[in-house]
Short mmCIF file of C-alpha atoms and ligand atoms in Angstrom, two decimals:
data_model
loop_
_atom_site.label_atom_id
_atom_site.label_comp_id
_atom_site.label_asym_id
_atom_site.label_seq_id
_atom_site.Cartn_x
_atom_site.Cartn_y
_atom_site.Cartn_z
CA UNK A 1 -31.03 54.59 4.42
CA UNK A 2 -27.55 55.49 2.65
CA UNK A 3 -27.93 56.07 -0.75
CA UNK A 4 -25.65 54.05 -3.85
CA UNK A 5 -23.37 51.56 -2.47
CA UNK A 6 -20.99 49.28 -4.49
CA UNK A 7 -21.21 45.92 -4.66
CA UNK A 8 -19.41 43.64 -2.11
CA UNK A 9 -19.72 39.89 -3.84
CA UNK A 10 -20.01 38.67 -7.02
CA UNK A 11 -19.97 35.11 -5.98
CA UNK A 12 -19.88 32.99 -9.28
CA UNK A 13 -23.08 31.14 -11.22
CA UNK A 14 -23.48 28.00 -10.32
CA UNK A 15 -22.46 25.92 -12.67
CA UNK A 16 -24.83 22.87 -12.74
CA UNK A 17 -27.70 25.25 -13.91
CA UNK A 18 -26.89 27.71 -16.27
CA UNK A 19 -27.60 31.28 -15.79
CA UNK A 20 -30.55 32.52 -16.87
CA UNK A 21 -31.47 36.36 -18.22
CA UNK A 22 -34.11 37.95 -16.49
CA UNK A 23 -36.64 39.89 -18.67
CA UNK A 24 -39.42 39.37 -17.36
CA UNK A 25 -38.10 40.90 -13.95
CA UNK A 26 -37.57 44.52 -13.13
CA UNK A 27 -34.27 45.70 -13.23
CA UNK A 28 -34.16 46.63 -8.73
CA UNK A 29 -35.71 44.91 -6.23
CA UNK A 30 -37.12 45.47 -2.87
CA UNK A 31 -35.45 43.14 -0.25
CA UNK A 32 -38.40 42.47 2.38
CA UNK A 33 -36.63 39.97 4.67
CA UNK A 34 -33.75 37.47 5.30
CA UNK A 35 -33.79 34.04 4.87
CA UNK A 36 -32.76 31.70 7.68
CA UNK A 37 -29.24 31.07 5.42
CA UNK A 38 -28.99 34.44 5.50
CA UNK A 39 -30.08 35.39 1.89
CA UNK A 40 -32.35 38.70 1.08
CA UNK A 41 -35.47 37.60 0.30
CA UNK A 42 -37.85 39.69 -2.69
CA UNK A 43 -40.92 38.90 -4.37
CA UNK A 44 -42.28 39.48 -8.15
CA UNK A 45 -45.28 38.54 -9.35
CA UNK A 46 -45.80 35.89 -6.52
CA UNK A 47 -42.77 34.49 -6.76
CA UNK A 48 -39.85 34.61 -4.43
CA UNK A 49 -36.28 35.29 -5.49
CA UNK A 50 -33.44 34.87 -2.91
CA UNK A 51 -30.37 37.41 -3.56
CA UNK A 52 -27.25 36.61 -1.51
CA UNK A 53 -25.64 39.95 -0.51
CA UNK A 54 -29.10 41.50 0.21
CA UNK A 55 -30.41 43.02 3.13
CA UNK A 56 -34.19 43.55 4.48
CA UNK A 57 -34.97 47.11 3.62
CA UNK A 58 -32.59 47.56 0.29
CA UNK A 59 -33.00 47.98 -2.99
CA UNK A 60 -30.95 46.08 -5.26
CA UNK A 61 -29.38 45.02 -8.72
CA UNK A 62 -29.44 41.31 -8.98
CA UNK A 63 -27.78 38.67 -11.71
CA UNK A 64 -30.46 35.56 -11.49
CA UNK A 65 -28.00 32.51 -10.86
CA UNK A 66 -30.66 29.42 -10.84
CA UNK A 67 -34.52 29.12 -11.44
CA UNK A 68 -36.86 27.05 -9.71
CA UNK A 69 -40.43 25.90 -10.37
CA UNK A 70 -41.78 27.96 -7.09
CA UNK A 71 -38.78 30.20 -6.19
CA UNK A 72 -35.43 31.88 -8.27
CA UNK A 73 -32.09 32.18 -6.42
CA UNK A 74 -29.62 35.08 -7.41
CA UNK A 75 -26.52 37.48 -5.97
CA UNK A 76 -26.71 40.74 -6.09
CA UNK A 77 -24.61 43.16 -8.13
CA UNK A 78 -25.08 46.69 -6.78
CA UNK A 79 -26.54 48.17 -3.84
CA UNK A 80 -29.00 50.93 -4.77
CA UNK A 81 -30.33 52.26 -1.47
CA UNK A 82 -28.40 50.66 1.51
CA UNK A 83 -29.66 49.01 4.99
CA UNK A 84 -28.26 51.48 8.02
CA UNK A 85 -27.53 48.05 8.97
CA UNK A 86 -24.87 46.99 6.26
CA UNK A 87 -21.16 47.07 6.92
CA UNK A 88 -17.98 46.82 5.00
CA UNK A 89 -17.08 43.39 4.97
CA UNK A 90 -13.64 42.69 6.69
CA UNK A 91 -12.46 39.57 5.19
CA UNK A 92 -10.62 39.64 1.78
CA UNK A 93 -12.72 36.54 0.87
CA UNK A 94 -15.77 37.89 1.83
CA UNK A 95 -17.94 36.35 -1.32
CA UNK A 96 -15.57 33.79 -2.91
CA UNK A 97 -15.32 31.69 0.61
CA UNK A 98 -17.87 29.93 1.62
CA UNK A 99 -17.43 30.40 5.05
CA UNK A 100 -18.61 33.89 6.41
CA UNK A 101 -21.36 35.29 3.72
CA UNK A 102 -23.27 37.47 6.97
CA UNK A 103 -20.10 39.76 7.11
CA UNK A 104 -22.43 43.02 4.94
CA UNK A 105 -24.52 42.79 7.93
CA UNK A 106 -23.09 44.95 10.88
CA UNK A 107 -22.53 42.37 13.75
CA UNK A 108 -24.43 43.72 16.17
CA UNK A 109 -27.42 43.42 14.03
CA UNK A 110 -26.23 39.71 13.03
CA UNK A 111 -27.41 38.10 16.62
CA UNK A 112 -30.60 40.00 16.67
CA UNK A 113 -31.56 39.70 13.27
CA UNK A 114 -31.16 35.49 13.74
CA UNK A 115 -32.88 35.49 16.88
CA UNK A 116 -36.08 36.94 14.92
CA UNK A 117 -35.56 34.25 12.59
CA UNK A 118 -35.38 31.27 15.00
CA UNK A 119 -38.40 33.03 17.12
CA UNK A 120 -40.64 33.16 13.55
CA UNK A 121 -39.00 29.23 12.66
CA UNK A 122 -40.42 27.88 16.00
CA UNK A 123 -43.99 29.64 15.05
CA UNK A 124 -44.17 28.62 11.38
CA UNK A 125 -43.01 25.09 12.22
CA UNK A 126 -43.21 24.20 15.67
CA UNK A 127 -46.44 26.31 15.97
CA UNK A 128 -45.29 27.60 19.51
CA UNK A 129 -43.18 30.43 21.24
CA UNK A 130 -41.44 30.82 24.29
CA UNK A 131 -42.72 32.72 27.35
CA UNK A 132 -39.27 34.68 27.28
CA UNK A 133 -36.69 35.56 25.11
CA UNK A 134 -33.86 36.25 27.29
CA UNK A 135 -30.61 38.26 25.99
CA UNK A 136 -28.58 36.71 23.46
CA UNK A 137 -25.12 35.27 24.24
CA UNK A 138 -22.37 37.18 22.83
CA UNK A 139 -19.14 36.65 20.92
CA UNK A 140 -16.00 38.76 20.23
CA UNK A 141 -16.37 39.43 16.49
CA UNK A 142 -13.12 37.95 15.45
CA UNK A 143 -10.44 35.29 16.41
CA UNK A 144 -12.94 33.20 17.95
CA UNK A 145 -12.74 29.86 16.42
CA UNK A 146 -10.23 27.40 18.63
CA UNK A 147 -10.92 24.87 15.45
CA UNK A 148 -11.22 24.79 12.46
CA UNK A 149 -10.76 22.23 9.58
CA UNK A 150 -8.46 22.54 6.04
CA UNK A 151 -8.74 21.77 2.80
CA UNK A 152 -5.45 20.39 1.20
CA UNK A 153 -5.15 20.25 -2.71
CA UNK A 154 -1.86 20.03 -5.02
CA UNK A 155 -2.22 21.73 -8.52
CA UNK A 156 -0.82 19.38 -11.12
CA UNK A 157 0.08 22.55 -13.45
CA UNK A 158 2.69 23.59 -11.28
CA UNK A 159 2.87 21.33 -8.06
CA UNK A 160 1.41 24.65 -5.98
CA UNK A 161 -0.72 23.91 -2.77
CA UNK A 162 -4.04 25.42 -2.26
CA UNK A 163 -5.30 25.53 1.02
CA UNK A 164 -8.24 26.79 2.72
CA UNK A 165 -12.09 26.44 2.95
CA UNK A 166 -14.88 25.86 0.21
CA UNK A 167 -15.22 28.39 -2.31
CA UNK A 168 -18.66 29.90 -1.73
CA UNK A 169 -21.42 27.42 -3.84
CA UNK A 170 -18.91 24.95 -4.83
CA UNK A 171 -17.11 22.05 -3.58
CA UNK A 172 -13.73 23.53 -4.60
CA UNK A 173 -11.44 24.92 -2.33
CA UNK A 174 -10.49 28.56 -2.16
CA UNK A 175 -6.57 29.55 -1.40
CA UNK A 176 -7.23 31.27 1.92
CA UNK A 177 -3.68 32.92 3.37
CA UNK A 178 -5.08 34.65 6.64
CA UNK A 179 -8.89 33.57 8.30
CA UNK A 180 -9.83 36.47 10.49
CA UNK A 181 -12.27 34.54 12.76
CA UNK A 182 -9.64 31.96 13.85
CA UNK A 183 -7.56 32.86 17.00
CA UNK A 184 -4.34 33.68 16.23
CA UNK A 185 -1.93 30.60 16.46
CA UNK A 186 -4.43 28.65 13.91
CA UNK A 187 -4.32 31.67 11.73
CA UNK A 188 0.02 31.39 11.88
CA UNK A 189 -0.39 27.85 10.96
CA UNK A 190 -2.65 28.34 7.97
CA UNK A 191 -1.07 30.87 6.76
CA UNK A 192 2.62 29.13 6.78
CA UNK A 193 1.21 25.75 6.15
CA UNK A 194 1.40 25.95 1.77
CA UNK A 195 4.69 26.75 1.95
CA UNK A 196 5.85 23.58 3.84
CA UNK A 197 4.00 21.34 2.03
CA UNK A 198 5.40 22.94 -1.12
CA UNK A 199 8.84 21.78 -0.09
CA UNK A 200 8.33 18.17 -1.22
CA UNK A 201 7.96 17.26 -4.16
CA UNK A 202 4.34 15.69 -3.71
CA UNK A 203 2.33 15.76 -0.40
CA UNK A 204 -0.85 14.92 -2.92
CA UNK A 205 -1.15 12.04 0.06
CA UNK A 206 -1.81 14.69 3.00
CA UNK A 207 -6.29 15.60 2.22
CA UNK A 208 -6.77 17.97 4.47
CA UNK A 209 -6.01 19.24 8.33
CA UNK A 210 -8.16 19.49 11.48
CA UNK A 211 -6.17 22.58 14.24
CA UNK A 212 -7.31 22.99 17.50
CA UNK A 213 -6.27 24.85 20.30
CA UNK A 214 -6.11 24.46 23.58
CA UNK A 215 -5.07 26.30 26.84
CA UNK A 216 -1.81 25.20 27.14
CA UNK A 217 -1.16 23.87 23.24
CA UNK A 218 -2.63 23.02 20.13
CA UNK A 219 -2.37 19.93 17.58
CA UNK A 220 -2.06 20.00 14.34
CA UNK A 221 -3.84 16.83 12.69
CA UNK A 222 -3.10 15.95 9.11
CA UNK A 223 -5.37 13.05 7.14
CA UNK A 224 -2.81 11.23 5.55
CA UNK A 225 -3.18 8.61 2.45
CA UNK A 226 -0.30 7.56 3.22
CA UNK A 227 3.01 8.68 4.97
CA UNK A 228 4.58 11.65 3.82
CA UNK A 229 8.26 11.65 3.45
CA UNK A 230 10.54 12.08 6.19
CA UNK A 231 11.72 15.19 4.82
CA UNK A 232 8.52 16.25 5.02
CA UNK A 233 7.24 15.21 8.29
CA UNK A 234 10.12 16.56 10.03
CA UNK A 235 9.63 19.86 8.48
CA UNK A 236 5.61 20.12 9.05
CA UNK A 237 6.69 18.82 13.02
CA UNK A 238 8.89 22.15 12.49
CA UNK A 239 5.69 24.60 11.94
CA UNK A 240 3.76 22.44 14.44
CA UNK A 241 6.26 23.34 17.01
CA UNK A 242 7.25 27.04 16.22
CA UNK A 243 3.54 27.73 16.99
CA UNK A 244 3.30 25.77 20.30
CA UNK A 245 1.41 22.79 18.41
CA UNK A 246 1.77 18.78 18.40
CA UNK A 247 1.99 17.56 15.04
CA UNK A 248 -0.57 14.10 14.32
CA UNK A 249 -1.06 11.91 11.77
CA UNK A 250 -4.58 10.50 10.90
CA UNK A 251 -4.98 7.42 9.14
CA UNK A 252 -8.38 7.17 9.07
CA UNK A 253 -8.51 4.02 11.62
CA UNK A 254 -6.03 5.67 13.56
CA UNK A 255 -4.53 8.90 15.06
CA UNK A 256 -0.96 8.85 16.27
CA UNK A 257 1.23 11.61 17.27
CA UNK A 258 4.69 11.96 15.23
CA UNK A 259 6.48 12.64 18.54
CA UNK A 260 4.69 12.75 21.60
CA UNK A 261 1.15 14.00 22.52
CA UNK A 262 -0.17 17.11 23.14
CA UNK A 263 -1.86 18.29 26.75
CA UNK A 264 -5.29 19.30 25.11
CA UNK A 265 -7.73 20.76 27.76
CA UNK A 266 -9.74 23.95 28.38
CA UNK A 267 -11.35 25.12 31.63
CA UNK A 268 -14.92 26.13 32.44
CA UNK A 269 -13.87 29.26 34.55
CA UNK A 270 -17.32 29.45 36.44
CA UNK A 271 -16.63 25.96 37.72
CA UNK A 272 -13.02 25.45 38.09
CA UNK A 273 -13.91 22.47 35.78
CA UNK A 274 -10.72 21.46 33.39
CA UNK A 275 -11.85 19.29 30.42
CA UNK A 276 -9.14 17.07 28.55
CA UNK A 277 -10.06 16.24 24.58
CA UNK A 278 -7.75 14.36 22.10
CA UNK A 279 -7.52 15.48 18.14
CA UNK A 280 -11.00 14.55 16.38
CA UNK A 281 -13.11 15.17 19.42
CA UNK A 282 -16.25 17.36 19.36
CA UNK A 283 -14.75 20.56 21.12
CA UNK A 284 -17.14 23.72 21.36
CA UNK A 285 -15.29 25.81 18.22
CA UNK A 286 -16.26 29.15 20.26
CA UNK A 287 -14.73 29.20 24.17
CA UNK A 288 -16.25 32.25 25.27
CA UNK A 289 -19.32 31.47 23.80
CA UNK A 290 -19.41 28.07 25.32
CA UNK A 291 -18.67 29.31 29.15
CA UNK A 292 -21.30 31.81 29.42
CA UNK A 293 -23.49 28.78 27.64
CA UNK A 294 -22.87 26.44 30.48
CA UNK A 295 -23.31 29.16 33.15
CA UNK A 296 -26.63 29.97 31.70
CA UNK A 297 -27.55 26.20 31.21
CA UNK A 298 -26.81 25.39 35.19
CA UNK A 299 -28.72 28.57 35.81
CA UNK A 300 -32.10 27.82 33.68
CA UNK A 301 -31.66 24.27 35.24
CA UNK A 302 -31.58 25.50 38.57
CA UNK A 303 -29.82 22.22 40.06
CA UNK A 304 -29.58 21.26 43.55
CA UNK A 305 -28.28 18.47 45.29
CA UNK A 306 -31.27 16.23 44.99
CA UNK A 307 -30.90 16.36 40.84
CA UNK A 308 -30.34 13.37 38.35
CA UNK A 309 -29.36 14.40 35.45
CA UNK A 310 -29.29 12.98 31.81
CA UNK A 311 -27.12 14.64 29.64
CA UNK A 312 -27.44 13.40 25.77
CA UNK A 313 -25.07 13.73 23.12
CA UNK A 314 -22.80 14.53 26.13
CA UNK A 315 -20.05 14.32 24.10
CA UNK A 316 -15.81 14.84 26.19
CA UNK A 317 -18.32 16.21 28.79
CA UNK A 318 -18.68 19.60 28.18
CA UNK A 319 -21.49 20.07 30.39
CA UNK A 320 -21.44 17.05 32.15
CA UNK A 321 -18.62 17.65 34.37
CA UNK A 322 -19.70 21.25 35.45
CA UNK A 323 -23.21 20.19 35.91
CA UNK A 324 -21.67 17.56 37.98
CA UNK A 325 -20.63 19.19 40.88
CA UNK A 326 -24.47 20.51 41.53
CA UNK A 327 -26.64 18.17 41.64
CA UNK A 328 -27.06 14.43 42.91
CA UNK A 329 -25.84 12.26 40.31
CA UNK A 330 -25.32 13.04 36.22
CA UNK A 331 -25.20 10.42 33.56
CA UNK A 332 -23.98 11.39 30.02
CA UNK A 333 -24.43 9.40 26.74
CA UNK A 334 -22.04 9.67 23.68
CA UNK A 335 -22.18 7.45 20.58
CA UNK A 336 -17.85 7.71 19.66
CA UNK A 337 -16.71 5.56 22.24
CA UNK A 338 -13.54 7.42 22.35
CA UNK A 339 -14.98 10.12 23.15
CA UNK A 340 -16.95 8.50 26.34
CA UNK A 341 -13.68 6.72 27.17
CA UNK A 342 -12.17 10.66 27.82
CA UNK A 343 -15.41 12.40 29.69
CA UNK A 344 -14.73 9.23 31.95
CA UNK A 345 -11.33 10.14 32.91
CA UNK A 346 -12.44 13.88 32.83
CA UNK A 347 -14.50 12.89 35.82
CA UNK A 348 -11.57 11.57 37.28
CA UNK A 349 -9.23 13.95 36.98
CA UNK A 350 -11.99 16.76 38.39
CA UNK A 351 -12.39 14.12 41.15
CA UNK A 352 -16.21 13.66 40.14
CA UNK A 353 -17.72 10.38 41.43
CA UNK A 354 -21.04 11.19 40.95
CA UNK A 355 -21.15 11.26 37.28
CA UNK A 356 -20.89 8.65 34.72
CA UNK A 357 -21.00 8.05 30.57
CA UNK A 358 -22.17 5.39 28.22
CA UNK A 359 -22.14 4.52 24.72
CA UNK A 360 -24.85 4.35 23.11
CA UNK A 361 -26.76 5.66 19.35
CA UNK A 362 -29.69 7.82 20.42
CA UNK A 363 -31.47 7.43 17.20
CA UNK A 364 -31.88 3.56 18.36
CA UNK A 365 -34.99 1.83 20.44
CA UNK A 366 -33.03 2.74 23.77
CA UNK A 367 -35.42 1.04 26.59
CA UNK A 368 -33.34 -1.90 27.52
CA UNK A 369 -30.15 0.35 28.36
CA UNK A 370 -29.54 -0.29 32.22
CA UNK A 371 -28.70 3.32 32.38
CA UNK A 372 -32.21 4.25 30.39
CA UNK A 373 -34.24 2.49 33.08
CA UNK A 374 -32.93 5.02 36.13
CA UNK A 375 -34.81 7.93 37.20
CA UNK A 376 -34.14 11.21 35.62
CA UNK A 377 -35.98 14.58 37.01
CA UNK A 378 -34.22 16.92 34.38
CA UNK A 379 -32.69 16.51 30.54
CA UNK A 380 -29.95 18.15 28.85
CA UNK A 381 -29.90 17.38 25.10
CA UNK A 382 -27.13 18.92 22.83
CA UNK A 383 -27.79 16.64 19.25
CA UNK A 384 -26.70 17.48 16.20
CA UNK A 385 -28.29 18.67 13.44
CA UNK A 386 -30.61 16.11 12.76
CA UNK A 387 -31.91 16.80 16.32
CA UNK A 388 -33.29 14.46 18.59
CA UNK A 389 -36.65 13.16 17.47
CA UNK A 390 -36.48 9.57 18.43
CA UNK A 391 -34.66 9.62 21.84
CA UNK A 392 -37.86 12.74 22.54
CA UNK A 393 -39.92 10.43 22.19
CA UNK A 394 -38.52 7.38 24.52
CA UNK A 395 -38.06 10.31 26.96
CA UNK A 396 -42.02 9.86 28.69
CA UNK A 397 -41.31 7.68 30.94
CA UNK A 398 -39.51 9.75 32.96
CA UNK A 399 -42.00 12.70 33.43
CA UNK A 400 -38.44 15.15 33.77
CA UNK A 401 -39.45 18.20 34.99
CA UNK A 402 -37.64 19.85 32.94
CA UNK A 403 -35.75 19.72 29.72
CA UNK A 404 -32.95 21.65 28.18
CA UNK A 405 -31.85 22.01 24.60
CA UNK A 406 -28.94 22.95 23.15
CA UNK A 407 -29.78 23.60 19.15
CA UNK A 408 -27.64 24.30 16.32
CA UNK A 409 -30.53 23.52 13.39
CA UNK A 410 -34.06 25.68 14.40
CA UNK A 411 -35.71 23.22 11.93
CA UNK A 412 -34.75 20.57 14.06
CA UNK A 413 -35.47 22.48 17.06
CA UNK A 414 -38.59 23.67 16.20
CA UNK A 415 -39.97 19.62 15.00
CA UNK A 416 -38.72 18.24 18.34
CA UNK A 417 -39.58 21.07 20.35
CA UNK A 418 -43.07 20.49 19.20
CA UNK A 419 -43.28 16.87 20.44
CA UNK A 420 -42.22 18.19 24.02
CA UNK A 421 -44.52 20.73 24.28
CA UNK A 422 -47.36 17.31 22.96
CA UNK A 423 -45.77 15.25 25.86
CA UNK A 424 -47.28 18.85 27.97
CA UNK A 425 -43.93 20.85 28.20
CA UNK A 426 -43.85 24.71 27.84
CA UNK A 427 -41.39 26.52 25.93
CA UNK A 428 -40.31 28.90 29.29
CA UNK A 429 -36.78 30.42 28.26
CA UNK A 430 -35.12 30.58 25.31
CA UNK A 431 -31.72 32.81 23.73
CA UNK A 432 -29.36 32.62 21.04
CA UNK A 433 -26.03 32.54 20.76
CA UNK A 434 -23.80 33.93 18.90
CA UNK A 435 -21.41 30.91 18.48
CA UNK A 436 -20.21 31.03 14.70
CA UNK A 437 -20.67 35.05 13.86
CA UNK A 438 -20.77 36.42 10.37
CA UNK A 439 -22.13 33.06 9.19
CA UNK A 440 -25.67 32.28 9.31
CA UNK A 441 -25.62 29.52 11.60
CA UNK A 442 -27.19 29.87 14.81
CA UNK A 443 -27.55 28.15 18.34
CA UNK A 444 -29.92 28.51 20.43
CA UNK A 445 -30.81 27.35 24.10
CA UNK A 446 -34.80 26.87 25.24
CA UNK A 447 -35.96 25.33 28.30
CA UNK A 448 -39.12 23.40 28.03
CA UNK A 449 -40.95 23.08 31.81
CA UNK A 450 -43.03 20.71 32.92
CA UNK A 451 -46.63 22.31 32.99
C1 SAM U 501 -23.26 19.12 19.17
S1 SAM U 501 -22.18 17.89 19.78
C2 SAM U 501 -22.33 18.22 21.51
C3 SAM U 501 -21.29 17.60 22.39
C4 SAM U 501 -21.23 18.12 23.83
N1 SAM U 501 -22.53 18.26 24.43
C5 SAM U 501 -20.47 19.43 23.91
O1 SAM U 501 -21.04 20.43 24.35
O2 SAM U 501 -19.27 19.44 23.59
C6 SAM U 501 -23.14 16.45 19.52
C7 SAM U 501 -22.55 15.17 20.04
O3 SAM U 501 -23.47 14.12 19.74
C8 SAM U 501 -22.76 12.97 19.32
N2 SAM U 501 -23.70 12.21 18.48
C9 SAM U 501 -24.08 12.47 17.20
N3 SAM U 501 -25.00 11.58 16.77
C10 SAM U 501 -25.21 10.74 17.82
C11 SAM U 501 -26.04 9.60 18.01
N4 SAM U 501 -26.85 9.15 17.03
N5 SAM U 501 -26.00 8.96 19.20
C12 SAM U 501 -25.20 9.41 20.18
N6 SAM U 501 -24.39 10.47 20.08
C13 SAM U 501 -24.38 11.13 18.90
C14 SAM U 501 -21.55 13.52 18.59
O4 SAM U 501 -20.51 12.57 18.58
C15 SAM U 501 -21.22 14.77 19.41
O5 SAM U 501 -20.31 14.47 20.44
#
């Protein structure tokens, strides 16, 4: 333990409840664990207090923020006796944005510390564990987002433009100038983005911007209320441009690029697979995360050529068109139908004939689907964070041998996970990965085996 360390955030009260004085706590607390958002969790007199900024193993000053019937929440205010495992946060927004709040926690210590907590989420709520916990997936620490998404405000005082991400607890956006996670050329173009837009006059019409990168060039995608200005648009294309980026407009019912379209693609190395995607598409935000994911996925899976495959909430095809290449035949289902318009002439383009994607919403009653009623031996599911409860469930009739998922919610992972292991799967092999680090989300993989 270090001794006396100073405070790293002071994120504001909330400001629906008021603060509230705390008397009738002590003045330091013991932090005895972390919560799965990544909040220090402490106990008084039964009941539990969450202090952002707190690690397991510190004692800390606190400022209570909102009370609860059964639990308080709070930040704290001074570190009295340190973790070995806190770090100097690196980000000059650490604690106002709401972005990357697990940056006092060393890195290293980030991955392990949520694989404990997705381990003891499956226990507590799916009431099982798996048989292995293989090593976690790793990420470079920073300058590994390939996406990201911008807020876009105009002050009225003085015509100014804030952009950035959510201020920490708030809906309001926080004037970010430099975002160490993203890679570099996303970083240029937030960074030079305010003052373009502060040339006009008004760009109170442009609500925010979605940048992604990919191997050869990026696009920059604003959501427009309405055209901005000539002037404007030429001198945004400008920035766009200087950074090796396509400049598109997004209307809502419509995305069109101001002067020709970018080549969007990225390769899976381990497969000499190339995968095209078009401005709004689901893209992995993490690449190096997401190509030792798909190696390890074929490898749990361990395809041959006699495999059918169902891959759900397949999405461009991320692990579609690798997969494809291995086995027998490899079906993937999508509910944007742009998006399954694009993994079909991925396949294509990678020469894959043995692979093929439908539309379709997997929350619905699915049975009638021609594609539903061929055989499937194993199951690839990569839902959102709702998870995949109701498609689970139509998935008996195919007896797969086994089944892969791909989680970003351990709630969700830990409900459906439950119902596989009821249909008489076994949790066999399971990892994290460390796709977003320094915030508290967390993906995991876990193969469930036939028993
Ligand atoms: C976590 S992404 C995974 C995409 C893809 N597997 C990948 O690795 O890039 C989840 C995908 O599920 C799709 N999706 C979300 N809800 C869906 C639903 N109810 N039915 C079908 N697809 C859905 C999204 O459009 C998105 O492409």
């Amino acid at each position: 333990m270090k001794r006396k360390q100073s405070l790293f955030s002071r994120p504001k009260a909330s400001k629906t409840k008021p603060s509230k004085t705390h008397t009738d706590y002590p003045e330091i607390l013991n932090i005895q664990a972390l919560s799965h958002e990544g909040r220090g969790i402490a106990k008084h007199e039964g009941k539990t207090i969450f202090i952002s900024g707190a690690l397991p193993g510190e004692e800390v000053k606190y400022q209570l923020d909102t009370k609860h019937r059964r639990y308080d929440e709070a930040f704290c205010t001074e570190v009295v006796t340190a973790s070995e495992q806190r770090s100097k946060p690196h980000c000059d927004y650490y604690g106002q944005c709401g972005g990357c709040d697990l940056q006092h926690l060393d890195h290293t210590h980030q991955i392990t510390t949520k694989e404990t907590l997705v381990i003891d989420q499956l226990a507590r709520l799916g009431k099982f564990q798996p048989t292995t916990v293989e090593a976690p997936i790793n990420s470079p620490s920073w300058e590994y987002r390939r996406s990201c998404r911008l807020g876009i405000n105009q002050l009225t005082r003085d015509g100014s433009a804030i952009v950035g991400f959510r201020r920490k607890g708030s809906s309001k956006l926080l004037n970010i100038k430099h975002c160490p996670v993203l890679e570099k050329p996303l970083d240029n173009i937030l960074s030079e983005l305010p003052e373009i837009l502060e040339t006009a006059e008004t760009f109170k019409e442009i609500t925010h911007a979605e940048i992604s990168m990919g191997e050869h060039e990026g696009a920059l995608t604003l959501r427009i209320k309405k055209r901005p200005s000539e002037a404007l648009c030429e001198r945004l294309n400008q920035l766009a441009n200087k950074h090796n980026f396509k400049l598109y407009f997004d209307h809502g019912h419509k995305v069109e690029a101001y002067e020709g379209e970018a080549q969007l693609d990225y390769p899976i190395p381990s497969t000499g697979t190339e995968i095209s995607f078009k401005p709004g598409d689901f893209i992995q935000v993490n690449a190096q995360v997401n190509n030792q994911m798909i190696e390890r996925a074929i490898q749990w899976l361990q395809l041959n050529k006699n495999d059918r495959v169902l891959d759900l909430f397949c999405g461009i095809g991320n692990f579609t068109l690798p997969i494809a290449s291995q086995v027998d035949s490899i079906i993937g289902i999508e509910g944007v139908e742009e998006m399954v318009d694009r993994a079909n002439l991925n396949a294509k383009q990678n020469l894959l004939s043995n692979c093929e994607f439908h539309k379709a919403n997997l929350t619905n009653d699915l049975r009638a689907m021609p594609w539903y009623k061929k055989g499937f031996n194993k199951i690839l599911l990569d839902p959102p964070r709702t998870g995949a409860l109701e498609i689970i469930k139509q998935l008996k009739q195919h007896s797969p041998e086994m089944v892969l998922y791909v989680s970003c919610n351990p709630a969700a992972l830990a409900r459906d996970g439950a119902e596989l292991i009821e249909q008489g799967f076994q949790a066999t092999r399971f990892c994290v990965m460390d796709m977003f680090p320094h915030t508290s989300h967390v993906e995991s993989l876990i193969l469930f085996e036939r028993i």
